Short mmCIF file of N, CA and C and ligand atoms in Angstrom, two decimals:
data_model
loop_
_atom_site.label_atom_id
_atom_site.label_comp_id
_atom_site.label_asym_id
_atom_site.label_seq_id
_atom_site.Cartn_x
_atom_site.Cartn_y
_atom_site.Cartn_z
N UNK R 1 -16.39 -7.22 -5.06
CA UNK R 1 -15.10 -7.29 -4.50
C UNK R 1 -15.41 -7.06 -2.78
N UNK R 2 -15.36 -8.11 -2.12
CA UNK R 2 -15.71 -7.92 -0.73
C UNK R 2 -15.23 -6.49 -0.05
N UNK R 3 -15.90 -5.84 0.59
CA UNK R 3 -15.45 -4.65 1.21
C UNK R 3 -15.87 -4.74 2.79
N UNK R 4 -15.35 -3.73 3.64
CA UNK R 4 -15.75 -3.80 4.98
C UNK R 4 -16.11 -2.29 4.76
N UNK R 5 -17.65 -2.01 5.49
CA UNK R 5 -18.14 -0.67 5.33
C UNK R 5 -17.45 0.33 6.30
N UNK R 6 -16.78 -0.02 7.43
CA UNK R 6 -16.16 1.24 8.10
C UNK R 6 -14.60 1.21 7.76
N UNK R 7 -14.25 0.44 6.76
CA UNK R 7 -12.83 0.47 6.60
C UNK R 7 -12.29 1.74 5.70
N UNK R 8 -11.23 2.49 6.07
CA UNK R 8 -11.08 3.63 5.18
C UNK R 8 -10.51 3.46 3.81
N UNK R 9 -9.68 2.18 3.87
CA UNK R 9 -8.99 1.96 2.52
C UNK R 9 -10.06 1.37 1.59
N UNK R 10 -11.11 0.46 2.19
CA UNK R 10 -12.04 0.13 1.23
C UNK R 10 -12.86 1.09 0.86
N UNK R 11 -13.10 2.27 1.56
CA UNK R 11 -13.85 3.24 1.10
C UNK R 11 -13.00 4.04 0.03
N UNK R 12 -11.69 4.14 0.02
CA UNK R 12 -10.92 4.69 -0.98
C UNK R 12 -10.93 3.90 -2.14
N UNK R 13 -10.81 2.51 -2.01
CA UNK R 13 -10.87 1.69 -3.04
C UNK R 13 -12.24 1.72 -3.99
N UNK R 14 -13.31 2.01 -3.17
CA UNK R 14 -14.52 2.17 -3.99
C UNK R 14 -14.96 3.39 -4.68
N UNK R 15 -14.07 4.28 -4.09
CA UNK R 15 -14.30 5.81 -4.77
C UNK R 15 -15.13 6.59 -3.72
N UNK R 16 -15.54 6.00 -2.81
CA UNK R 16 -16.24 6.72 -1.61
C UNK R 16 -15.64 7.95 -1.36
N UNK R 17 -14.15 7.80 -0.83
CA UNK R 17 -13.51 8.91 -0.62
C UNK R 17 -12.48 9.06 -1.61
N UNK R 18 -12.22 10.12 -2.18
CA UNK R 18 -11.71 10.40 -3.38
C UNK R 18 -9.89 10.60 -3.17
N UNK R 19 -9.25 10.03 -4.01
CA UNK R 19 -7.75 10.19 -3.80
C UNK R 19 -7.17 10.41 -5.10
N UNK R 20 -5.91 10.79 -5.18
CA UNK R 20 -5.13 10.95 -6.41
C UNK R 20 -4.74 9.23 -6.83
N UNK R 21 -5.49 8.84 -7.75
CA UNK R 21 -4.95 7.40 -8.15
C UNK R 21 -3.85 7.34 -9.16
N UNK R 22 -2.74 6.99 -8.55
CA UNK R 22 -1.42 6.95 -9.41
C UNK R 22 -1.32 5.51 -10.08
N UNK R 23 -2.06 4.63 -9.76
CA UNK R 23 -1.96 3.53 -10.48
C UNK R 23 -3.16 2.60 -10.29
N UNK R 24 -3.94 1.98 -11.01
CA UNK R 24 -4.87 0.81 -10.65
C UNK R 24 -5.11 -0.17 -11.64
N UNK R 25 -5.56 -1.24 -11.09
CA UNK R 25 -5.93 -2.18 -12.13
C UNK R 25 -7.05 -3.03 -11.36
N UNK R 26 -7.39 -4.29 -11.96
CA UNK R 26 -8.43 -4.78 -11.31
C UNK R 26 -8.47 -5.26 -9.88
N UNK R 27 -6.97 -5.30 -9.60
CA UNK R 27 -6.81 -6.08 -8.37
C UNK R 27 -5.97 -5.01 -7.21
N UNK R 28 -5.44 -3.85 -7.59
CA UNK R 28 -4.75 -3.11 -6.75
C UNK R 28 -5.05 -1.78 -7.06
N UNK R 29 -4.78 -0.69 -6.32
CA UNK R 29 -5.05 0.58 -6.34
C UNK R 29 -3.60 1.36 -5.77
N UNK R 30 -2.98 2.33 -6.16
CA UNK R 30 -1.97 3.14 -5.55
C UNK R 30 -2.46 4.51 -5.45
N UNK R 31 -2.13 5.21 -4.32
CA UNK R 31 -2.37 6.65 -3.96
C UNK R 31 -1.39 7.06 -3.14
N UNK R 32 -1.20 8.54 -2.98
CA UNK R 32 -0.22 9.20 -2.09
C UNK R 32 -0.68 8.94 -0.61
N UNK R 33 0.39 8.71 0.24
CA UNK R 33 0.09 8.72 1.71
C UNK R 33 -0.32 10.17 2.19
N UNK R 34 -1.10 10.40 2.87
CA UNK R 34 -1.70 11.68 3.42
C UNK R 34 -0.70 12.42 4.35
N UNK R 35 0.35 11.58 5.08
CA UNK R 35 1.38 12.13 5.73
C UNK R 35 2.66 11.43 5.39
N UNK R 36 3.42 12.15 4.22
CA UNK R 36 4.34 11.41 3.33
C UNK R 36 5.87 11.53 4.47
N UNK R 37 6.32 10.27 4.37
CA UNK R 37 7.83 10.11 5.44
C UNK R 37 8.87 10.11 4.38
N UNK R 38 8.72 10.41 3.31
CA UNK R 38 9.81 10.55 2.19
C UNK R 38 9.13 11.43 1.02
N UNK R 39 9.97 11.96 0.19
CA UNK R 39 9.42 12.92 -1.07
C UNK R 39 8.59 12.00 -1.94
N UNK R 40 8.68 10.74 -2.12
CA UNK R 40 7.74 9.85 -2.55
C UNK R 40 7.25 8.91 -1.64
N UNK R 41 5.94 8.87 -1.34
CA UNK R 41 5.35 7.92 -0.22
C UNK R 41 3.93 7.35 -0.67
N UNK R 42 3.91 6.60 -1.46
CA UNK R 42 2.78 5.88 -1.87
C UNK R 42 2.31 4.62 -1.18
N UNK R 43 0.92 4.40 -1.27
CA UNK R 43 0.36 3.26 -0.61
C UNK R 43 -0.42 2.40 -1.63
N UNK R 44 0.03 1.33 -1.69
CA UNK R 44 -0.48 0.39 -2.76
C UNK R 44 -1.28 -0.69 -1.90
N UNK R 45 -2.55 -0.74 -2.35
CA UNK R 45 -3.37 -1.77 -1.60
C UNK R 45 -4.13 -2.74 -2.37
N UNK R 46 -4.45 -3.83 -2.06
CA UNK R 46 -5.36 -4.70 -2.87
C UNK R 46 -6.91 -4.06 -2.83
N UNK R 47 -7.47 -4.27 -3.70
CA UNK R 47 -8.82 -3.97 -3.64
C UNK R 47 -9.93 -4.72 -2.60
N UNK R 48 -9.53 -5.90 -2.76
CA UNK R 48 -10.05 -6.83 -1.63
C UNK R 48 -9.56 -6.41 -0.16
N UNK R 49 -10.45 -6.58 0.65
CA UNK R 49 -10.26 -6.17 2.09
C UNK R 49 -9.40 -7.47 2.86
N UNK R 50 -8.26 -7.16 3.33
CA UNK R 50 -7.48 -8.09 4.02
C UNK R 50 -7.16 -7.26 5.18
N UNK R 51 -7.32 -7.65 6.72
CA UNK R 51 -6.98 -6.89 7.74
C UNK R 51 -5.66 -6.38 7.61
N UNK R 52 -4.85 -7.32 7.45
CA UNK R 52 -3.36 -7.27 7.31
C UNK R 52 -2.77 -8.43 6.62
N UNK R 53 -1.30 -8.53 6.52
CA UNK R 53 -0.83 -9.47 5.61
C UNK R 53 -0.83 -10.70 6.25
N UNK R 54 -1.14 -10.64 7.77
CA UNK R 54 -1.37 -11.79 8.83
C UNK R 54 -2.72 -12.49 8.46
N UNK R 55 -3.50 -11.81 7.77
CA UNK R 55 -4.65 -12.50 7.41
C UNK R 55 -4.93 -12.94 6.09
N UNK R 56 -3.83 -13.16 5.20
CA UNK R 56 -3.73 -13.56 4.19
C UNK R 56 -3.33 -15.17 4.34
N UNK R 57 -3.57 -15.95 3.42
CA UNK R 57 -2.86 -17.37 3.39
C UNK R 57 -2.46 -17.85 2.11
N UNK R 58 -1.92 -19.14 1.79
CA UNK R 58 -1.36 -19.61 0.80
C UNK R 58 -2.34 -19.23 -0.53
N UNK R 59 -3.57 -19.24 -0.35
CA UNK R 59 -4.48 -19.18 -1.48
C UNK R 59 -4.65 -17.77 -2.02
N UNK R 60 -3.99 -16.70 -1.20
CA UNK R 60 -3.88 -15.35 -1.80
C UNK R 60 -2.46 -15.16 -2.43
N UNK R 61 -1.98 -16.22 -2.73
CA UNK R 61 -0.44 -15.92 -3.31
C UNK R 61 -0.31 -15.24 -4.57
N UNK R 62 -1.19 -15.48 -5.45
CA UNK R 62 -1.30 -14.71 -6.64
C UNK R 62 -1.50 -13.31 -6.57
N UNK R 63 -2.56 -13.04 -5.71
CA UNK R 63 -2.83 -11.62 -5.59
C UNK R 63 -1.48 -10.96 -4.68
N UNK R 64 -0.91 -11.45 -3.79
CA UNK R 64 0.17 -10.88 -3.12
C UNK R 64 1.43 -10.81 -4.07
N UNK R 65 1.47 -11.81 -5.05
CA UNK R 65 2.41 -11.58 -5.86
C UNK R 65 2.32 -10.43 -6.81
N UNK R 66 0.90 -10.19 -7.23
CA UNK R 66 0.54 -9.07 -8.22
C UNK R 66 0.82 -7.78 -7.25
N UNK R 67 0.46 -7.66 -6.05
CA UNK R 67 0.70 -6.66 -5.40
C UNK R 67 2.05 -6.07 -5.41
N UNK R 68 3.17 -7.03 -5.38
CA UNK R 68 4.38 -6.64 -5.36
C UNK R 68 4.97 -6.36 -6.57
N UNK R 69 4.40 -7.05 -7.60
CA UNK R 69 5.07 -6.76 -8.96
C UNK R 69 4.29 -5.50 -9.39
N UNK R 70 3.04 -5.11 -9.11
CA UNK R 70 2.46 -3.98 -9.26
C UNK R 70 3.38 -2.84 -8.79
N UNK R 71 3.75 -3.09 -7.55
CA UNK R 71 4.44 -1.87 -6.85
C UNK R 71 5.78 -1.67 -7.36
N UNK R 72 6.46 -2.81 -7.92
CA UNK R 72 7.71 -2.33 -8.71
C UNK R 72 7.47 -1.73 -9.90
N UNK R 73 6.20 -2.01 -10.56
CA UNK R 73 5.97 -1.15 -11.76
C UNK R 73 5.75 0.43 -11.32
N UNK R 74 5.16 0.70 -10.34
CA UNK R 74 4.82 2.15 -9.75
C UNK R 74 6.06 2.58 -9.49
N UNK R 75 7.04 1.76 -8.77
CA UNK R 75 8.25 2.38 -8.53
C UNK R 75 9.08 2.97 -9.82
N UNK R 76 9.03 2.14 -10.95
CA UNK R 76 9.54 2.50 -12.09
C UNK R 76 9.09 3.49 -13.07
N UNK R 77 7.57 3.70 -12.68
CA UNK R 77 6.93 4.78 -13.18
C UNK R 77 7.44 6.19 -12.39
N UNK R 78 7.74 5.97 -11.14
CA UNK R 78 7.99 7.28 -10.40
C UNK R 78 9.43 7.56 -10.47
N UNK R 79 10.15 6.83 -11.36
CA UNK R 79 11.52 7.04 -11.56
C UNK R 79 12.53 6.58 -10.62
N UNK R 80 12.23 5.86 -9.76
CA UNK R 80 12.92 5.32 -8.55
C UNK R 80 14.25 4.48 -8.82
N UNK R 81 14.89 4.79 -9.83
CA UNK R 81 16.07 4.02 -10.39
C UNK R 81 17.05 3.71 -9.59
N UNK R 82 17.49 4.58 -8.47
CA UNK R 82 18.36 4.38 -7.46
C UNK R 82 17.83 3.50 -6.28
N UNK R 83 16.59 3.11 -6.15
CA UNK R 83 16.17 1.98 -5.12
C UNK R 83 15.02 2.67 -4.34
N UNK R 84 14.57 2.16 -3.36
CA UNK R 84 13.41 2.41 -2.70
C UNK R 84 13.17 1.42 -1.62
N UNK R 85 12.36 1.90 -0.69
CA UNK R 85 11.98 1.07 0.70
C UNK R 85 10.25 0.57 0.48
N UNK R 86 10.13 -0.79 0.83
CA UNK R 86 8.88 -1.24 0.72
C UNK R 86 8.74 -1.51 2.24
N UNK R 87 7.42 -1.30 2.75
CA UNK R 87 7.16 -1.64 4.36
C UNK R 87 5.65 -2.12 4.27
N UNK R 88 5.51 -3.31 5.08
CA UNK R 88 4.27 -3.65 5.30
C UNK R 88 4.13 -3.79 6.81
N UNK R 89 3.69 -2.60 7.49
CA UNK R 89 3.46 -2.80 9.02
C UNK R 89 2.16 -3.70 9.14
N UNK R 90 2.55 -4.65 10.00
CA UNK R 90 1.45 -5.78 10.36
C UNK R 90 1.35 -5.86 11.88
N UNK R 91 -0.04 -5.50 12.12
CA UNK R 91 -0.48 -5.78 13.72
C UNK R 91 0.22 -4.65 14.54
N UNK R 92 -0.42 -4.65 15.78
CA UNK R 92 0.12 -3.86 16.72
C UNK R 92 1.63 -3.45 16.97
N UNK R 93 2.32 -4.68 16.99
CA UNK R 93 3.79 -4.66 17.12
C UNK R 93 4.60 -4.21 15.86
N UNK R 94 3.77 -4.12 14.70
CA UNK R 94 4.31 -3.78 13.36
C UNK R 94 4.16 -2.42 13.10
N UNK R 95 3.36 -1.90 14.22
CA UNK R 95 3.11 -0.32 13.83
C UNK R 95 1.89 -0.05 12.82
N UNK R 96 1.11 -1.12 12.76
CA UNK R 96 -0.02 -0.92 11.50
C UNK R 96 -1.22 0.06 12.42
N UNK R 97 -1.66 1.05 11.39
CA UNK R 97 -2.68 1.80 12.12
C UNK R 97 -3.92 1.91 11.19
N UNK R 98 -3.63 1.45 10.13
CA UNK R 98 -4.89 1.35 9.08
C UNK R 98 -4.90 -0.29 8.74
N UNK R 99 -6.23 -1.01 9.30
CA UNK R 99 -6.37 -2.27 9.06
C UNK R 99 -6.80 -2.84 7.92
N UNK R 100 -6.19 -2.41 6.67
CA UNK R 100 -6.60 -2.86 5.53
C UNK R 100 -5.04 -3.06 4.89
N UNK R 101 -4.60 -4.26 4.39
CA UNK R 101 -3.34 -4.44 3.96
C UNK R 101 -2.92 -3.40 2.87
N UNK R 102 -1.58 -2.98 3.08
CA UNK R 102 -1.14 -1.79 2.36
C UNK R 102 0.51 -2.06 2.34
N UNK R 103 1.06 -1.74 1.17
CA UNK R 103 2.36 -1.71 1.18
C UNK R 103 2.83 -0.16 0.96
N UNK R 104 3.59 0.21 1.68
CA UNK R 104 4.29 1.55 1.77
C UNK R 104 5.38 1.65 0.78
N UNK R 105 5.33 2.18 -0.31
CA UNK R 105 6.57 2.57 -1.37
C UNK R 105 7.20 3.92 -0.94
N UNK R 106 8.30 3.95 -0.36
CA UNK R 106 9.25 5.22 0.14
C UNK R 106 10.24 5.37 -0.90
N UNK R 107 10.55 6.50 -1.20
CA UNK R 107 11.55 6.77 -2.18
C UNK R 107 11.87 8.30 -2.36
N UNK R 108 13.06 8.59 -3.13
CA UNK R 108 13.41 9.79 -3.30
C UNK R 108 14.29 10.30 -2.29
N UNK R 109 14.75 9.47 -1.49
CA UNK R 109 15.88 9.87 -0.46
C UNK R 109 16.55 8.75 -0.05
N UNK R 110 17.66 8.87 0.80
CA UNK R 110 18.11 7.41 1.25
C UNK R 110 17.54 7.19 2.53
N UNK R 111 17.41 5.85 2.70
CA UNK R 111 16.64 5.19 3.83
C UNK R 111 17.66 4.60 4.70
N UNK R 112 17.62 5.03 6.15
CA UNK R 112 18.50 4.32 6.93
C UNK R 112 17.87 2.75 7.56
N UNK R 113 18.79 2.42 8.16
CA UNK R 113 18.57 0.91 8.74
C UNK R 113 19.24 0.88 10.04
N UNK R 114 18.95 0.41 11.14
CA UNK R 114 17.70 -0.13 11.22
C UNK R 114 16.50 0.79 11.33
N UNK R 115 15.21 0.14 11.05
CA UNK R 115 13.81 1.10 11.04
C UNK R 115 13.63 1.37 12.69
N UNK R 116 12.61 2.16 12.93
CA UNK R 116 12.40 2.62 14.35
C UNK R 116 11.32 1.64 14.76
P1 5GP O 201 0.18 1.90 8.82
O1 5GP O 201 0.43 2.96 9.91
O2 5GP O 201 -1.21 1.20 8.87
O3 5GP O 201 1.32 1.09 8.20
O4 5GP O 201 -0.11 3.08 7.56
C1 5GP O 201 -1.18 3.62 7.40
C2 5GP O 201 -0.79 4.92 6.45
O5 5GP O 201 -2.11 5.65 6.07
C3 5GP O 201 -0.22 5.92 7.16
O6 5GP O 201 1.00 6.39 6.73
C4 5GP O 201 -1.19 7.35 7.08
O7 5GP O 201 -0.43 8.41 6.96
C5 5GP O 201 -1.86 6.76 5.95
N1 5GP O 201 -3.28 7.40 6.11
C6 5GP O 201 -4.15 7.43 6.85
N2 5GP O 201 -5.30 7.81 6.75
C7 5GP O 201 -5.00 8.10 5.40
C8 5GP O 201 -5.95 8.93 4.47
O8 5GP O 201 -7.27 9.22 4.82
N3 5GP O 201 -5.66 9.14 3.14
C9 5GP O 201 -4.26 8.59 2.85
N4 5GP O 201 -3.94 8.90 1.49
N5 5GP O 201 -3.35 8.17 3.65
C10 5GP O 201 -3.90 7.99 4.88
ZN1 ZN O 202 -10.68 -2.65 3.67
#
């Protein structure tokens, strides 16, 4: 699996930095966000390094679909029957701070709109 040596989430995916693994399969991994913004705040990442969603293309559709369906399964496992919020911050204007594609799964409280 291609990894980037100085990428925080590649190090988490490889096990070099230990995290609580809430879900994992051959393609994706989920772990708690270190600074939770909701009672449940989970990051779901592809094992493969993409700097952001903007760095994917049509050839990655199957992986991106799996990333979303795995996230829905994690939400079910977490008991989020009343709903949840998914966020993919992308690039500087999107507020992205870690340059490895990740889905934020936020739940167990009501989410406001519009986002900040
Ligand atoms: P972004 O701002 O790029 O959308 O989200 C990055 C997320 O990664 C933030 O919510 C931040 O709290 C989380 N984060 C940053 N460093 C670590 C870390 O070392 N471990 C974990 N579990 N989460 C981290
Ligand atoms: Zn990475």
